[in-house]
Amino acid sequence: MKALVYTDTQEITYRDEPQPSPRVGDVVMNVSAAAICGSDMHAYHGHDERRVPPLILGHEVCGTVIDGKHAGKRMVINPLMTCGVCHDCLSGRSNLCTKRELIGMYLQGAFADQVAIEERNLLEIPDDMSPISASITEPTATALHAIALVERIAYRPLSEMKCLVLGGGAIGLLAALVLKAKGASQIDLGETNALRRASIDEQHCATTYDPIKEQPPHSGDYDVVLDCVGSGITRNVSCEAVRPGGIISHVGLQDSKGGFDSRKITLQEVTVLGNYCYTTADMKASIDMLYQERLGNLNWIDVRPMSAGGQAFDDLHNGRVAAAKIVLQPDHLIN
Ligand SMILES: [Zn+2]
Ligand SMILES: [Zn+2]
């Protein structure tokens, strides 16, 4: 089969690879669409010791199942494989399972004609759902999970809250779209890339600003700050921007050093929420939201053939892409 292989730092090679070798409980799927994630970019930059080349990346995927009880059905993959029997899995927080595994990390991923996945990690989608929309179920679930945690502890409904999103990549944009869909009306979004800001402006979900030149417009007065970057700089901005009693939701994983103002967090009773991935319930809710077009028509997604995947990674690396998400499709489905 054809696959896009991460072969070295900043090197992605489109080449022939052996078919996936399913483990016990796995099925094989023909990939219809697979989206490039920020974590794939992290690997591409050589910054992820869990993703060692040569490796087929990709874990945001929609495809048609070849074997097993769902054979012939188009489905979405929940790429997070968990044990299903530990304390966290049994209490509905499978994202915290210590035995979790992700395709495109230690196991081969989905930037290929085919991918193997545990059968129990398949999720049904409506027959007429676009594979492009379906392929962004996983990042949507990440945004949805973060916002669900905020809603659980917030004192007021989202519709009454001033929200700030830091970072206009896929998670940041999807977070703004989910906030809007859930009734939030005051959403500001900081993004350094002008192309991306212009693309986000077209969605009318948030007021964008350039964090290199400007402070968040209502700094010090945000009820909720979603840090979808997760760097020392954005943690610092989050602490300054949040109002007393507000919530900082930490979603991004760019670096782990510094930024939090523990004095302000303590004196002003700021809640800091960590977020990791999603549960199956978040994945299902995301499929519904995407299918019902509650997050808009998704026309901001950039669709490209798998064979041009190396260029896509290079374009993302150099900030040449307006779209917050590039989705790759096997060439035979596009040409
Ligand atoms: Zn992802
Ligand atoms: Zn578990």
mmCIF file of C-alpha atoms and ligand atoms in Angstrom:
data_model
loop_
_atom_site.group_PDB
_atom_site.id
_atom_site.type_symbol
_atom_site.label_atom_id
_atom_site.label_comp_id
_atom_site.label_asym_id
_atom_site.label_seq_id
_atom_site.Cartn_x
_atom_site.Cartn_y
_atom_site.Cartn_z
ATOM 1 C CA MET A 1 0.000 0.000 0.000
ATOM 2 C CA LYS A 2 0.998 3.654 -0.318
ATOM 3 C CA ALA A 3 1.824 5.456 2.916
ATOM 4 C CA LEU A 4 3.280 8.672 4.165
ATOM 5 C CA VAL A 5 6.190 7.814 6.416
ATOM 6 C CA TYR A 6 7.918 10.053 8.933
ATOM 7 C CA THR A 7 11.487 9.007 8.079
ATOM 8 C CA ASP A 8 13.571 11.636 9.883
ATOM 9 C CA THR A 9 13.304 15.062 11.504
ATOM 10 C CA GLN A 10 11.414 17.282 9.044
ATOM 11 C CA GLU A 11 11.344 14.474 6.495
ATOM 12 C CA ILE A 12 8.121 12.838 5.324
ATOM 13 C CA THR A 13 8.382 10.237 2.544
ATOM 14 C CA TYR A 14 5.511 8.948 0.395
ATOM 15 C CA ARG A 15 6.347 5.333 -0.449
ATOM 16 C CA ASP A 16 5.223 1.695 -0.625
ATOM 17 C CA GLU A 17 4.797 0.030 2.751
ATOM 18 C CA PRO A 18 3.602 -3.436 3.837
ATOM 19 C CA GLN A 19 -0.129 -3.790 4.597
ATOM 20 C CA PRO A 20 -0.991 -3.229 8.287
ATOM 21 C CA SER A 21 -0.594 -6.291 10.504
ATOM 22 C CA PRO A 22 -3.663 -6.471 12.754
ATOM 23 C CA ARG A 23 -3.251 -7.677 16.339
ATOM 24 C CA VAL A 24 -5.846 -9.848 18.096
ATOM 25 C CA GLY A 25 -9.076 -7.813 18.244
ATOM 26 C CA ASP A 26 -8.024 -5.493 15.431
ATOM 27 C CA VAL A 27 -9.757 -4.878 12.143
ATOM 28 C CA VAL A 28 -8.325 -3.254 9.036
ATOM 29 C CA MET A 29 -9.843 -0.146 7.501
ATOM 30 C CA ASN A 30 -9.478 1.509 4.087
ATOM 31 C CA VAL A 31 -8.673 5.124 4.929
ATOM 32 C CA SER A 32 -11.037 7.716 3.410
ATOM 33 C CA ALA A 33 -9.580 10.821 5.073
ATOM 34 C CA ALA A 34 -6.947 11.484 7.727
ATOM 35 C CA ALA A 35 -6.182 14.873 9.257
ATOM 36 C CA ILE A 36 -2.781 16.241 10.267
ATOM 37 C CA CYS A 37 -2.669 16.947 14.015
ATOM 38 C CA GLY A 38 -0.448 19.354 15.931
ATOM 39 C CA SER A 39 1.054 16.291 17.604
ATOM 40 C CA ASP A 40 2.045 14.923 14.171
ATOM 41 C CA MET A 41 3.829 18.243 13.601
ATOM 42 C CA HIS A 42 5.500 17.872 16.987
ATOM 43 C CA ALA A 43 6.881 14.503 15.862
ATOM 44 C CA TYR A 44 7.925 15.963 12.487
ATOM 45 C CA HIS A 45 10.002 18.535 14.353
ATOM 46 C CA GLY A 46 11.742 15.707 16.221
ATOM 47 C CA HIS A 47 10.262 16.850 19.542
ATOM 48 C CA ASP A 48 8.322 13.733 20.477
ATOM 49 C CA GLU A 49 10.379 10.878 21.871
ATOM 50 C CA ARG A 50 7.288 8.644 21.748
ATOM 51 C CA ARG A 51 7.100 8.913 17.947
ATOM 52 C CA VAL A 52 10.300 7.378 16.574
ATOM 53 C CA PRO A 53 10.984 7.234 12.806
ATOM 54 C CA PRO A 54 10.353 5.397 10.585
ATOM 55 C CA LEU A 55 6.686 5.693 11.508
ATOM 56 C CA ILE A 56 3.395 6.231 9.689
ATOM 57 C CA LEU A 57 1.809 9.131 11.592
ATOM 58 C CA GLY A 58 -1.869 10.082 11.667
ATOM 59 C CA HIS A 59 -4.649 9.283 14.143
ATOM 60 C CA GLU A 60 -7.579 11.503 13.074
ATOM 61 C CA VAL A 61 -9.301 9.229 10.615
ATOM 62 C CA CYS A 62 -12.452 8.179 8.874
ATOM 63 C CA GLY A 63 -12.534 5.093 6.674
ATOM 64 C CA THR A 64 -14.368 1.974 5.528
ATOM 65 C CA VAL A 65 -13.962 -1.167 7.609
ATOM 66 C CA ILE A 66 -12.773 -4.204 5.629
ATOM 67 C CA ASP A 67 -13.310 -7.077 8.055
ATOM 68 C CA GLY A 68 -15.059 -7.977 11.316
ATOM 69 C CA LYS A 69 -18.661 -7.294 12.269
ATOM 70 C CA HIS A 70 -18.681 -3.786 10.785
ATOM 71 C CA ALA A 71 -17.274 -4.818 7.388
ATOM 72 C CA GLY A 72 -18.353 -2.420 4.629
ATOM 73 C CA LYS A 73 -19.335 0.403 6.993
ATOM 74 C CA ARG A 74 -17.761 3.836 6.936
ATOM 75 C CA MET A 75 -16.689 4.700 10.485
ATOM 76 C CA VAL A 76 -14.542 6.970 12.595
ATOM 77 C CA ILE A 77 -11.666 5.713 14.707
ATOM 78 C CA ASN A 78 -11.279 6.554 18.361
ATOM 79 C CA PRO A 79 -7.468 6.450 18.184
ATOM 80 C CA LEU A 80 -7.022 6.233 21.947
ATOM 81 C CA MET A 81 -6.955 2.556 22.849
ATOM 82 C CA THR A 82 -7.467 1.935 26.551
ATOM 83 C CA CYS A 83 -7.616 -1.180 28.754
ATOM 84 C CA GLY A 84 -11.322 -0.881 29.561
ATOM 85 C CA VAL A 85 -10.954 -2.465 33.017
ATOM 86 C CA CYS A 86 -8.872 -0.117 35.200
ATOM 87 C CA HIS A 87 -10.303 2.304 37.754
ATOM 88 C CA ASP A 88 -10.181 5.244 35.300
ATOM 89 C CA CYS A 89 -11.714 3.340 32.390
ATOM 90 C CA LEU A 90 -14.509 2.013 34.614
ATOM 91 C CA SER A 91 -15.282 5.464 36.017
ATOM 92 C CA GLY A 92 -15.823 6.930 32.543
ATOM 93 C CA ARG A 93 -12.453 8.652 32.375
ATOM 94 C CA SER A 94 -10.758 6.348 29.910
ATOM 95 C CA ASN A 95 -8.573 9.249 28.706
ATOM 96 C CA LEU A 96 -6.635 8.856 31.954
ATOM 97 C CA CYS A 97 -6.018 5.104 31.520
ATOM 98 C CA THR A 98 -2.340 4.446 32.210
ATOM 99 C CA LYS A 99 -2.333 1.654 29.618
ATOM 100 C CA ARG A 100 -3.570 3.932 26.832
ATOM 101 C CA GLU A 101 -2.035 3.637 23.367
ATOM 102 C CA LEU A 102 -2.495 5.795 20.311
ATOM 103 C CA ILE A 103 -2.143 4.850 16.676
ATOM 104 C CA GLY A 104 0.476 6.936 14.892
ATOM 105 C CA MET A 105 2.645 6.846 18.007
ATOM 106 C CA TYR A 106 3.985 3.386 18.879
ATOM 107 C CA LEU A 107 1.587 1.746 16.421
ATOM 108 C CA GLN A 108 1.353 2.545 12.711
ATOM 109 C CA GLY A 109 -0.972 5.438 11.943
ATOM 110 C CA ALA A 110 -3.461 6.401 9.291
ATOM 111 C CA PHE A 111 -1.528 8.381 6.662
ATOM 112 C CA ALA A 112 -1.779 5.339 4.423
ATOM 113 C CA ASP A 113 -4.229 3.437 2.244
ATOM 114 C CA GLN A 114 -5.041 1.195 5.208
ATOM 115 C CA VAL A 115 -4.781 1.194 8.985
ATOM 116 C CA ALA A 116 -5.372 -1.439 11.690
ATOM 117 C CA ILE A 117 -7.402 -0.567 14.787
ATOM 118 C CA GLU A 118 -9.106 -2.368 17.666
ATOM 119 C CA GLU A 119 -12.642 -3.178 16.584
ATOM 120 C CA ARG A 120 -14.070 -1.716 19.809
ATOM 121 C CA ASN A 121 -12.492 1.634 18.914
ATOM 122 C CA LEU A 122 -14.744 2.121 15.897
ATOM 123 C CA LEU A 123 -17.558 4.669 16.068
ATOM 124 C CA GLU A 124 -20.597 4.740 13.799
ATOM 125 C CA ILE A 125 -21.294 7.793 11.671
ATOM 126 C CA PRO A 126 -24.378 8.652 9.595
ATOM 127 C CA ASP A 127 -24.184 7.140 6.078
ATOM 128 C CA ASP A 128 -24.240 10.541 4.427
ATOM 129 C CA MET A 129 -21.669 12.200 6.668
ATOM 130 C CA SER A 130 -18.738 13.633 4.727
ATOM 131 C CA PRO A 131 -15.473 11.769 5.399
ATOM 132 C CA ILE A 132 -13.718 15.144 5.659
ATOM 133 C CA SER A 133 -15.997 16.305 8.494
ATOM 134 C CA ALA A 134 -15.795 12.889 10.128
ATOM 135 C CA SER A 135 -11.990 12.924 10.045
ATOM 136 C CA ILE A 136 -11.870 15.889 12.444
ATOM 137 C CA THR A 137 -13.987 14.150 15.090
ATOM 138 C CA GLU A 138 -10.938 13.585 17.303
ATOM 139 C CA PRO A 139 -9.683 17.201 17.548
ATOM 140 C CA THR A 140 -13.298 18.330 17.952
ATOM 141 C CA ALA A 141 -13.617 15.893 20.861
ATOM 142 C CA THR A 142 -10.491 17.380 22.440
ATOM 143 C CA ALA A 143 -12.040 20.872 22.313
ATOM 144 C CA LEU A 144 -15.397 19.562 23.491
ATOM 145 C CA HIS A 145 -13.824 17.698 26.411
ATOM 146 C CA ALA A 146 -11.995 20.830 27.593
ATOM 147 C CA ILE A 147 -15.178 22.903 27.425
ATOM 148 C CA ALA A 148 -17.231 20.192 29.148
ATOM 149 C CA LEU A 149 -14.787 20.313 32.075
ATOM 150 C CA VAL A 150 -15.123 24.112 32.204
ATOM 151 C CA GLU A 151 -18.923 23.863 32.216
ATOM 152 C CA ARG A 152 -18.805 21.376 35.068
ATOM 153 C CA ILE A 153 -17.194 23.863 37.451
ATOM 154 C CA ALA A 154 -18.299 27.243 36.047
ATOM 155 C CA TYR A 155 -20.459 29.451 38.290
ATOM 156 C CA ARG A 156 -22.431 30.889 35.375
ATOM 157 C CA PRO A 157 -23.550 29.507 31.995
ATOM 158 C CA LEU A 158 -21.184 29.952 29.040
ATOM 159 C CA SER A 159 -23.627 32.398 27.457
ATOM 160 C CA GLU A 160 -22.796 34.872 30.242
ATOM 161 C CA MET A 161 -19.057 34.398 30.152
ATOM 162 C CA LYS A 162 -16.266 36.316 28.539
ATOM 163 C CA CYS A 163 -14.027 33.743 26.867
ATOM 164 C CA LEU A 164 -10.468 33.958 25.592
ATOM 165 C CA VAL A 165 -8.893 31.315 23.354
ATOM 166 C CA LEU A 166 -5.117 31.369 22.938
ATOM 167 C CA GLY A 167 -3.981 29.807 19.656
ATOM 168 C CA GLY A 168 -5.890 29.523 16.389
ATOM 169 C CA GLY A 169 -4.758 26.070 15.291
ATOM 170 C CA ALA A 170 -7.382 23.359 14.922
ATOM 171 C CA ILE A 171 -8.019 22.954 18.654
ATOM 172 C CA GLY A 172 -8.238 26.716 19.222
ATOM 173 C CA LEU A 173 -10.583 27.278 16.289
ATOM 174 C CA LEU A 174 -12.705 24.244 17.204
ATOM 175 C CA ALA A 175 -12.829 25.460 20.821
ATOM 176 C CA ALA A 176 -14.158 28.828 19.613
ATOM 177 C CA LEU A 177 -16.704 27.081 17.381
ATOM 178 C CA VAL A 178 -17.825 24.781 20.217
ATOM 179 C CA LEU A 179 -18.072 27.725 22.652
ATOM 180 C CA LYS A 180 -20.227 29.592 20.132
ATOM 181 C CA ALA A 181 -22.390 26.532 19.480
ATOM 182 C CA LYS A 182 -22.923 26.230 23.232
ATOM 183 C CA GLY A 183 -24.133 29.800 23.483
ATOM 184 C CA ALA A 184 -21.035 31.841 24.307
ATOM 185 C CA SER A 185 -21.230 35.209 22.589
ATOM 186 C CA GLN A 186 -18.091 36.993 23.775
ATOM 187 C CA ILE A 187 -15.100 35.089 22.433
ATOM 188 C CA ASP A 188 -11.698 36.611 21.700
ATOM 189 C CA LEU A 189 -8.978 34.561 20.016
ATOM 190 C CA GLY A 190 -5.250 35.291 19.867
ATOM 191 C CA GLU A 191 -3.316 33.890 16.899
ATOM 192 C CA THR A 192 0.075 35.050 15.613
ATOM 193 C CA ASN A 193 -0.352 33.859 12.003
ATOM 194 C CA ALA A 194 -2.160 36.498 9.890
ATOM 195 C CA LEU A 195 -3.339 33.936 7.308
ATOM 196 C CA ARG A 196 -4.985 31.921 10.046
ATOM 197 C CA ARG A 197 -6.568 34.987 11.635
ATOM 198 C CA ALA A 198 -8.144 35.886 8.280
ATOM 199 C CA SER A 199 -9.471 32.333 7.879
ATOM 200 C CA ILE A 200 -10.921 32.351 11.429
ATOM 201 C CA ASP A 201 -12.501 35.779 10.867
ATOM 202 C CA GLU A 202 -14.532 34.241 8.024
ATOM 203 C CA GLN A 203 -16.141 31.844 10.525
ATOM 204 C CA HIS A 204 -17.546 34.708 12.642
ATOM 205 C CA CYS A 205 -17.057 32.727 15.814
ATOM 206 C CA ALA A 206 -14.510 34.958 17.583
ATOM 207 C CA THR A 207 -12.843 38.351 17.523
ATOM 208 C CA THR A 208 -9.231 37.718 16.581
ATOM 209 C CA TYR A 209 -6.143 39.721 17.562
ATOM 210 C CA ASP A 210 -2.404 39.438 17.014
ATOM 211 C CA PRO A 211 -0.776 38.548 20.353
ATOM 212 C CA ILE A 212 2.625 39.741 19.100
ATOM 213 C CA LYS A 213 1.301 43.291 18.807
ATOM 214 C CA GLU A 214 -1.640 43.420 21.211
ATOM 215 C CA GLN A 215 -2.854 42.327 24.617
ATOM 216 C CA PRO A 216 -6.111 40.358 24.791
ATOM 217 C CA PRO A 217 -8.815 43.052 24.389
ATOM 218 C CA HIS A 218 -10.353 42.429 27.836
ATOM 219 C CA SER A 219 -7.269 41.299 29.736
ATOM 220 C CA GLY A 220 -7.993 40.791 33.427
ATOM 221 C CA ASP A 221 -11.710 40.287 32.789
ATOM 222 C CA TYR A 222 -12.065 36.838 31.197
ATOM 223 C CA ASP A 223 -14.190 34.275 33.001
ATOM 224 C CA VAL A 224 -12.572 31.508 30.964
ATOM 225 C CA VAL A 225 -9.205 31.305 29.213
ATOM 226 C CA LEU A 226 -8.499 28.271 27.033
ATOM 227 C CA ASP A 227 -4.773 27.951 26.455
ATOM 228 C CA CYS A 228 -4.585 25.897 23.277
ATOM 229 C CA VAL A 229 -0.857 26.588 22.909
ATOM 230 C CA GLY A 230 0.481 25.588 26.305
ATOM 231 C CA SER A 231 3.753 27.510 26.460
ATOM 232 C CA GLY A 232 5.345 29.566 29.240
ATOM 233 C CA ILE A 233 4.308 32.696 27.336
ATOM 234 C CA THR A 234 0.655 31.699 26.952
ATOM 235 C CA ARG A 235 0.422 30.495 30.566
ATOM 236 C CA ASN A 236 1.632 33.932 31.581
ATOM 237 C CA VAL A 237 -0.952 35.601 29.323
ATOM 238 C CA SER A 238 -3.657 33.285 30.735
ATOM 239 C CA CYS A 239 -2.840 34.313 34.304
ATOM 240 C CA GLU A 240 -2.931 38.003 33.419
ATOM 241 C CA ALA A 241 -6.099 37.706 31.339
ATOM 242 C CA VAL A 242 -8.258 35.689 33.728
ATOM 243 C CA ARG A 243 -10.552 37.521 36.143
ATOM 244 C CA PRO A 244 -10.804 36.748 39.875
ATOM 245 C CA GLY A 245 -12.615 33.427 40.333
ATOM 246 C CA GLY A 246 -12.101 32.602 36.660
ATOM 247 C CA ILE A 247 -10.990 29.391 34.979
ATOM 248 C CA ILE A 248 -7.830 28.650 33.009
ATOM 249 C CA SER A 249 -8.213 25.559 30.856
ATOM 250 C CA HIS A 250 -4.789 24.273 29.838
ATOM 251 C CA VAL A 251 -5.089 22.284 26.610
ATOM 252 C CA GLY A 252 -1.847 22.807 24.651
ATOM 253 C CA LEU A 253 1.394 20.931 25.215
ATOM 254 C CA GLN A 254 4.044 23.137 23.654
ATOM 255 C CA ASP A 255 6.413 23.259 26.621
ATOM 256 C CA SER A 256 6.255 22.694 30.333
ATOM 257 C CA LYS A 257 8.348 25.450 31.871
ATOM 258 C CA GLY A 258 7.080 28.440 33.822
ATOM 259 C CA GLY A 259 4.328 30.929 33.196
ATOM 260 C CA PHE A 260 1.848 30.242 36.000
ATOM 261 C CA ASP A 261 1.446 32.982 38.594
ATOM 262 C CA SER A 262 0.740 30.861 41.661
ATOM 263 C CA ARG A 263 0.225 33.967 43.815
ATOM 264 C CA LYS A 264 -2.588 35.273 41.594
ATOM 265 C CA ILE A 265 -4.061 31.797 41.227
ATOM 266 C CA THR A 266 -4.220 31.509 45.011
ATOM 267 C CA LEU A 267 -5.250 35.046 45.986
ATOM 268 C CA GLN A 268 -7.934 35.248 43.295
ATOM 269 C CA GLU A 269 -9.202 31.666 43.493
ATOM 270 C CA VAL A 270 -8.427 30.944 39.858
ATOM 271 C CA THR A 271 -9.146 27.367 38.799
ATOM 272 C CA VAL A 272 -6.560 25.740 36.539
ATOM 273 C CA LEU A 273 -7.878 22.748 34.616
ATOM 274 C CA GLY A 274 -5.651 20.264 32.831
ATOM 275 C CA ASN A 275 -7.193 18.534 29.812
ATOM 276 C CA TYR A 276 -6.058 15.427 28.053
ATOM 277 C CA CYS A 277 -7.754 14.036 24.961
ATOM 278 C CA TYR A 278 -11.365 12.920 25.272
ATOM 279 C CA THR A 279 -13.610 10.072 26.224
ATOM 280 C CA THR A 280 -15.716 7.965 23.862
ATOM 281 C CA ALA A 281 -18.704 10.091 24.917
ATOM 282 C CA ASP A 282 -16.877 13.215 23.713
ATOM 283 C CA MET A 283 -16.126 11.487 20.391
ATOM 284 C CA LYS A 284 -19.816 10.586 19.936
ATOM 285 C CA ALA A 285 -20.968 14.105 20.833
ATOM 286 C CA SER A 286 -18.459 15.507 18.325
ATOM 287 C CA ILE A 287 -19.781 13.313 15.511
ATOM 288 C CA ASP A 288 -23.276 14.701 16.217
ATOM 289 C CA MET A 289 -22.116 18.319 16.325
ATOM 290 C CA LEU A 290 -20.107 18.005 13.102
ATOM 291 C CA TYR A 291 -22.865 16.120 11.271
ATOM 292 C CA GLN A 292 -25.540 18.623 12.303
ATOM 293 C CA GLU A 293 -23.249 21.451 11.101
ATOM 294 C CA ARG A 294 -23.439 23.044 14.548
ATOM 295 C CA LEU A 295 -19.794 24.033 14.049
ATOM 296 C CA GLY A 296 -20.475 25.620 10.669
ATOM 297 C CA ASN A 297 -19.822 24.249 7.200
ATOM 298 C CA LEU A 298 -16.124 23.474 7.901
ATOM 299 C CA ASN A 299 -15.100 25.102 4.621
ATOM 300 C CA TRP A 300 -11.866 26.198 6.340
ATOM 301 C CA ILE A 301 -10.448 22.659 6.051
ATOM 302 C CA ASP A 302 -7.743 22.256 3.392
ATOM 303 C CA VAL A 303 -8.042 18.880 1.600
ATOM 304 C CA ARG A 304 -4.994 17.447 -0.210
ATOM 305 C CA PRO A 305 -3.899 14.112 -1.730
ATOM 306 C CA MET A 306 -1.794 11.821 0.479
ATOM 307 C CA SER A 307 1.072 11.934 -2.034
ATOM 308 C CA ALA A 308 1.366 15.683 -1.375
ATOM 309 C CA GLY A 309 1.568 15.082 2.369
ATOM 310 C CA GLY A 310 5.268 15.961 2.617
ATOM 311 C CA GLN A 311 4.497 19.369 1.135
ATOM 312 C CA ALA A 312 1.600 19.766 3.570
ATOM 313 C CA PHE A 313 3.896 19.197 6.553
ATOM 314 C CA ASP A 314 6.414 21.651 5.084
ATOM 315 C CA ASP A 315 3.710 24.273 4.483
ATOM 316 C CA LEU A 316 2.431 23.905 8.057
ATOM 317 C CA HIS A 317 5.987 24.157 9.365
ATOM 318 C CA ASN A 318 6.564 27.392 7.463
ATOM 319 C CA GLY A 319 3.210 28.942 8.409
ATOM 320 C CA ARG A 320 2.093 29.073 4.774
ATOM 321 C CA VAL A 321 -1.324 27.551 5.474
ATOM 322 C CA ALA A 322 -4.406 29.604 6.287
ATOM 323 C CA ALA A 323 -6.414 26.523 7.213
ATOM 324 C CA ALA A 324 -6.277 25.377 10.811
ATOM 325 C CA LYS A 325 -6.508 21.813 9.501
ATOM 326 C CA ILE A 326 -5.166 19.892 6.509
ATOM 327 C CA VAL A 327 -6.938 16.632 5.710
ATOM 328 C CA LEU A 328 -5.194 14.070 3.490
ATOM 329 C CA GLN A 329 -7.048 11.612 1.294
ATOM 330 C CA PRO A 330 -5.580 8.583 -0.513
ATOM 331 C CA ASP A 331 -4.810 9.704 -4.064
ATOM 332 C CA HIS A 332 -7.255 7.291 -5.710
ATOM 333 C CA LEU A 333 -10.117 9.019 -3.852
ATOM 334 C CA ILE A 334 -9.145 12.500 -5.026
ATOM 335 C CA ASN A 335 -7.784 12.072 -8.576
HETATM 336 ZN ZN ZN B 1 -5.018 14.761 17.154
HETATM 337 ZN ZN ZN B 2 -7.779 1.586 31.584
#
